[in-house]
XYZ file of C-alpha atoms in Angstrom:
155
model
C 57.436 -3.510 20.397
C 56.570 -7.123 19.758
C 56.444 -8.424 16.200
C 52.723 -9.229 16.668
C 52.053 -5.623 17.658
C 54.056 -4.388 14.672
C 52.053 -6.577 12.300
C 48.774 -5.249 13.728
C 50.061 -1.705 13.349
C 51.102 -2.321 9.732
C 47.675 -3.801 8.939
C 45.968 -0.617 10.190
C 48.327 1.886 8.561
C 46.822 3.933 5.702
C 48.158 6.779 3.611
C 46.413 10.155 3.561
C 45.245 9.376 0.019
C 43.746 6.046 1.121
C 41.837 7.712 3.939
C 40.664 10.499 1.616
C 39.471 7.835 -0.841
C 37.088 6.548 1.856
C 35.230 9.871 2.091
C 31.784 9.999 0.520
C 29.652 12.958 -0.517
C 27.575 14.542 2.275
C 29.824 13.210 5.047
C 30.798 15.284 8.072
C 34.522 15.411 8.777
C 36.237 16.933 11.773
C 39.812 18.244 11.635
C 40.134 18.984 15.344
C 41.820 22.074 16.729
C 44.931 24.014 15.750
C 47.984 21.822 15.441
C 45.815 18.678 15.323
C 44.492 19.642 11.877
C 45.676 16.998 9.368
C 47.704 18.662 6.610
C 48.459 15.580 4.466
C 44.842 14.384 4.618
C 43.558 17.891 3.866
C 45.627 17.988 0.657
C 44.565 14.462 -0.328
C 40.890 15.286 0.252
C 41.175 18.522 -1.745
C 42.631 16.499 -4.626
C 39.340 14.512 -4.727
C 37.103 17.587 -4.893
C 35.664 16.794 -8.326
C 34.388 13.450 -6.991
C 32.621 14.880 -3.923
C 29.710 17.148 -3.025
C 28.464 18.648 0.241
C 31.286 17.376 2.445
C 31.186 19.407 5.657
C 34.541 19.989 7.302
C 34.716 21.364 10.830
C 37.921 22.737 12.317
C 39.221 25.448 14.592
C 42.179 27.814 14.631
C 43.838 26.786 11.375
C 47.588 27.242 11.636
C 48.169 26.920 7.875
C 46.061 27.231 4.738
C 43.446 24.509 4.305
C 43.604 22.978 0.860
C 39.892 22.112 0.890
C 39.336 25.875 0.926
C 42.157 26.901 -1.402
C 41.282 24.287 -4.049
C 37.504 24.851 -3.880
C 36.990 28.637 -3.796
C 33.455 28.274 -5.180
C 32.517 25.937 -2.304
C 31.064 23.547 -4.865
C 32.376 20.504 -3.023
C 33.285 21.384 0.552
C 31.421 23.284 3.275
C 33.834 24.722 5.832
C 32.806 25.431 9.421
C 35.050 26.815 12.127
C 34.716 27.146 15.914
C 37.532 29.622 16.517
C 39.283 31.770 13.913
C 42.960 32.260 13.261
C 43.983 35.147 11.006
C 43.769 32.809 8.008
C 40.262 31.632 8.962
C 39.061 35.203 9.463
C 40.271 36.248 5.987
C 38.556 33.249 4.409
C 35.347 34.040 6.309
C 35.443 37.626 5.002
C 35.448 36.118 1.488
C 32.537 33.802 2.330
C 34.616 30.602 2.309
C 34.341 29.646 5.990
C 31.348 29.829 8.313
C 31.924 30.852 11.892
C 30.057 28.649 14.352
C 29.792 30.391 17.737
C 30.623 28.197 20.682
C 31.459 28.560 24.356
C 34.799 26.739 24.277
C 34.283 24.961 27.588
C 31.052 23.447 26.283
C 32.647 21.851 23.186
C 32.852 18.299 24.607
C 29.171 18.372 25.592
C 28.173 19.794 22.187
C 29.891 16.914 20.415
C 28.564 14.249 22.742
C 24.972 15.516 22.727
C 24.333 17.127 19.358
C 27.000 16.739 16.675
C 27.419 13.947 14.162
C 30.886 13.119 12.897
C 31.400 10.547 10.162
C 35.190 10.846 10.182
C 37.680 12.574 12.419
C 41.249 12.892 11.163
C 43.758 14.259 13.654
C 47.475 14.846 13.527
C 49.056 13.393 16.692
C 52.440 12.603 18.161
C 53.793 9.204 17.037
C 52.422 6.151 18.793
C 54.345 5.196 21.919
C 55.650 1.703 22.743
C 52.335 0.853 24.444
C 50.247 1.720 21.365
C 48.948 5.079 22.612
C 48.836 8.392 20.775
C 49.199 11.853 22.300
C 46.977 14.658 21.030
C 49.657 17.124 22.177
C 49.034 20.768 22.917
C 45.841 20.824 20.852
C 44.050 18.200 22.952
C 41.138 20.516 23.830
C 37.976 18.578 22.853
C 39.649 15.869 20.710
C 38.522 13.070 23.014
C 34.882 14.137 22.678
C 35.157 14.112 18.877
C 36.624 10.614 19.024
C 33.829 9.508 21.347
C 31.185 10.305 18.711
C 32.986 9.786 15.390
C 32.020 6.772 13.297
C 35.632 6.501 12.035
C 38.813 7.775 13.686
C 42.141 8.297 11.913
C 45.278 9.605 13.602
């Protein structure tokens, strides 16, 4: 990569804590699907729970515990919505900590593009390639549609 490209990349790089610090109360955040869910950001956002209210977080098929749920069992700060349950999500729903949002999976891109508002999408991706592109990997699903409508995108 050229040194100019590297300097641009460095200027845009943020830690999970820095991105979490940008979140405001009542914002809508999307975590994407499955392996795209952002573990470091999730922990950093959960650490800010006492500063936030009514932050809606949408995800699907969580592959590990979500700290915004684990650290806020009263749901005083975070509202958790989920398109498709893993075993973890189902258990949390049974305890009233996650809301199931029914969706025909093939219609997800159209739902985002036509109806859903996203203030911030944070997705875990493969590292950037030498051309500056990221790969959503095996959890691509409707990630492009989320990015098309999100006000801010962080990978």
